[in-house]
Amino acid sequence: MKRLLWIAVFPAAFAVIRLMAQTPADPLIQGYRETEVASVSDAMEQLYGQQAFMSHEMRALEKTKFAGPAWTVFMKRDENKNGGAAVQGMLDAIDAAPPGAVYVMSVENGGDYAGIGGLMATGMKMRSLAGAVIDASIRDTPQIRKLQFPVFSRGVVPSTMVGHYRFAGVNVPVTCAGVKVNPGDMMTADEDGVVVVPKAHAAEVLKKAQELDFQEHSTIPLIEKFRSIKEAVAKFGRI
């Protein structure tokens, strides 16, 4: 009886949940979720000679692993008197983001300012975003931890961007922590860091990364068996 009442009162919410249950996972995104970020980084370098990993300063607030297409936001340094109105666009970008996207915020010289806090993280969680990559710091870490929403950033500070930055674009090419990111590029992250794969190369890079993953995971039992890393690596050629 209670279940029927819930459906009657919240038909729209029920429809969304039912749709999510019926929608199959994107095999490309799922593949990246199941592949180590280090292997993706190696695949990008071997195939295209590109270092596609972000600065080592970009660290996760909590242990995490996620992947999804980039939903980019650019914030420009600008001392202004417009307060919240000047940064409204970064909030609108959250509400416009599709489920499964990764919110990628490029903040001009923003290391000492918090790009997001508990309210924005809550919005991202409710929009079913896969995670956030913030080229600045964050704040409200107790709330973000409670949400269990995955965020990579340069650090933690109590400051705000309001009054110091203005919104300068959504779904535009940006540079985030030293790497160029275009809207829709594949973002993949785990405890090793964050890697960006151009969407045009995402399928090829995933295939190569999966091969590297297999080689690495196959080498470990041989090291244990031979008690020699030299012999094991000689067989698979993977370090």
mmCIF file of C-alpha atoms in Angstrom, residues 55-134:
data_model
loop_
_atom_site.group_PDB
_atom_site.id
_atom_site.type_symbol
_atom_site.label_atom_id
_atom_site.label_comp_id
_atom_site.label_asym_id
_atom_site.label_seq_id
_atom_site.Cartn_x
_atom_site.Cartn_y
_atom_site.Cartn_z
ATOM 1 C CA SER A 55 49.236 17.344 -12.486
ATOM 2 C CA HIS A 56 50.160 15.202 -9.488
ATOM 3 C CA GLU A 57 48.637 17.948 -7.339
ATOM 4 C CA MET A 58 45.181 16.742 -8.401
ATOM 5 C CA ARG A 59 44.149 14.343 -5.653
ATOM 6 C CA ALA A 60 40.895 12.663 -4.691
ATOM 7 C CA LEU A 61 39.175 13.609 -1.455
ATOM 8 C CA GLU A 62 38.346 9.941 -0.888
ATOM 9 C CA LYS A 63 39.323 6.641 -2.498
ATOM 10 C CA THR A 64 37.454 6.560 -5.795
ATOM 11 C CA LYS A 65 37.325 5.415 -9.403
ATOM 12 C CA PHE A 66 35.110 6.877 -12.120
ATOM 13 C CA ALA A 67 34.869 7.592 -15.836
ATOM 14 C CA GLY A 68 32.610 9.634 -18.087
ATOM 15 C CA PRO A 69 32.457 12.355 -20.749
ATOM 16 C CA ALA A 70 33.728 15.806 -19.846
ATOM 17 C CA TRP A 71 31.250 18.609 -19.099
ATOM 18 C CA THR A 72 33.554 21.620 -19.038
ATOM 19 C CA VAL A 73 33.258 24.940 -17.188
ATOM 20 C CA PHE A 74 35.680 27.882 -17.346
ATOM 21 C CA MET A 75 36.031 30.409 -14.518
ATOM 22 C CA LYS A 76 38.018 33.588 -15.167
ATOM 23 C CA ARG A 77 39.858 35.555 -12.494
ATOM 24 C CA ASP A 78 38.062 38.861 -12.094
ATOM 25 C CA GLU A 79 37.653 40.969 -8.986
ATOM 26 C CA ASN A 80 34.019 42.058 -9.301
ATOM 27 C CA LYS A 81 31.128 43.534 -7.375
ATOM 28 C CA ASN A 82 28.444 41.324 -8.893
ATOM 29 C CA GLY A 83 28.882 38.575 -6.319
ATOM 30 C CA GLY A 84 26.816 35.474 -6.971
ATOM 31 C CA ALA A 85 25.470 36.780 -10.288
ATOM 32 C CA ALA A 86 28.945 36.626 -11.808
ATOM 33 C CA VAL A 87 29.325 32.932 -11.026
ATOM 34 C CA GLN A 88 25.712 31.840 -11.650
ATOM 35 C CA GLY A 89 26.739 30.101 -14.849
ATOM 36 C CA MET A 90 28.718 27.436 -12.996
ATOM 37 C CA LEU A 91 25.538 26.519 -11.102
ATOM 38 C CA ASP A 92 23.436 26.482 -14.269
ATOM 39 C CA ALA A 93 26.018 24.157 -15.788
ATOM 40 C CA ILE A 94 25.348 21.594 -13.047
ATOM 41 C CA ASP A 95 21.597 21.594 -13.703
ATOM 42 C CA ALA A 96 22.223 21.274 -17.453
ATOM 43 C CA ALA A 97 24.739 18.424 -17.183
ATOM 44 C CA PRO A 98 23.571 14.988 -18.353
ATOM 45 C CA PRO A 99 23.715 12.014 -15.975
ATOM 46 C CA GLY A 100 27.069 10.251 -16.066
ATOM 47 C CA ALA A 101 29.052 13.329 -17.102
ATOM 48 C CA VAL A 102 32.200 14.476 -15.316
ATOM 49 C CA TYR A 103 32.109 18.151 -14.256
ATOM 50 C CA VAL A 104 35.486 19.579 -15.300
ATOM 51 C CA MET A 105 36.160 23.060 -13.943
ATOM 52 C CA SER A 106 39.118 25.100 -15.176
ATOM 53 C CA VAL A 107 39.841 27.959 -12.773
ATOM 54 C CA GLU A 108 42.282 30.673 -13.816
ATOM 55 C CA ASN A 109 44.945 30.863 -11.071
ATOM 56 C CA GLY A 110 42.504 29.290 -8.649
ATOM 57 C CA GLY A 111 44.588 27.206 -6.263
ATOM 58 C CA ASP A 112 43.747 29.369 -3.254
ATOM 59 C CA TYR A 113 40.007 29.424 -3.900
ATOM 60 C CA ALA A 114 37.356 26.736 -3.557
ATOM 61 C CA GLY A 115 35.820 25.830 -6.907
ATOM 62 C CA ILE A 116 33.017 23.828 -5.299
ATOM 63 C CA GLY A 117 31.596 23.148 -1.859
ATOM 64 C CA GLY A 118 28.880 21.079 -0.277
ATOM 65 C CA LEU A 119 25.935 22.670 -2.117
ATOM 66 C CA MET A 120 27.429 22.239 -5.578
ATOM 67 C CA ALA A 121 28.534 18.689 -4.791
ATOM 68 C CA THR A 122 25.000 17.899 -3.633
ATOM 69 C CA GLY A 123 23.643 19.250 -6.910
ATOM 70 C CA MET A 124 26.080 17.096 -8.864
ATOM 71 C CA LYS A 125 25.157 14.034 -6.854
ATOM 72 C CA MET A 126 21.439 14.624 -7.411
ATOM 73 C CA ARG A 127 22.051 15.076 -11.145
ATOM 74 C CA SER A 128 23.831 11.679 -11.153
ATOM 75 C CA LEU A 129 27.133 13.080 -12.377
ATOM 76 C CA ALA A 130 29.991 10.575 -12.346
ATOM 77 C CA GLY A 131 32.380 12.914 -10.537
ATOM 78 C CA ALA A 132 34.096 16.294 -10.582
ATOM 79 C CA VAL A 133 37.605 17.416 -11.535
ATOM 80 C CA ILE A 134 38.327 20.889 -10.156
#
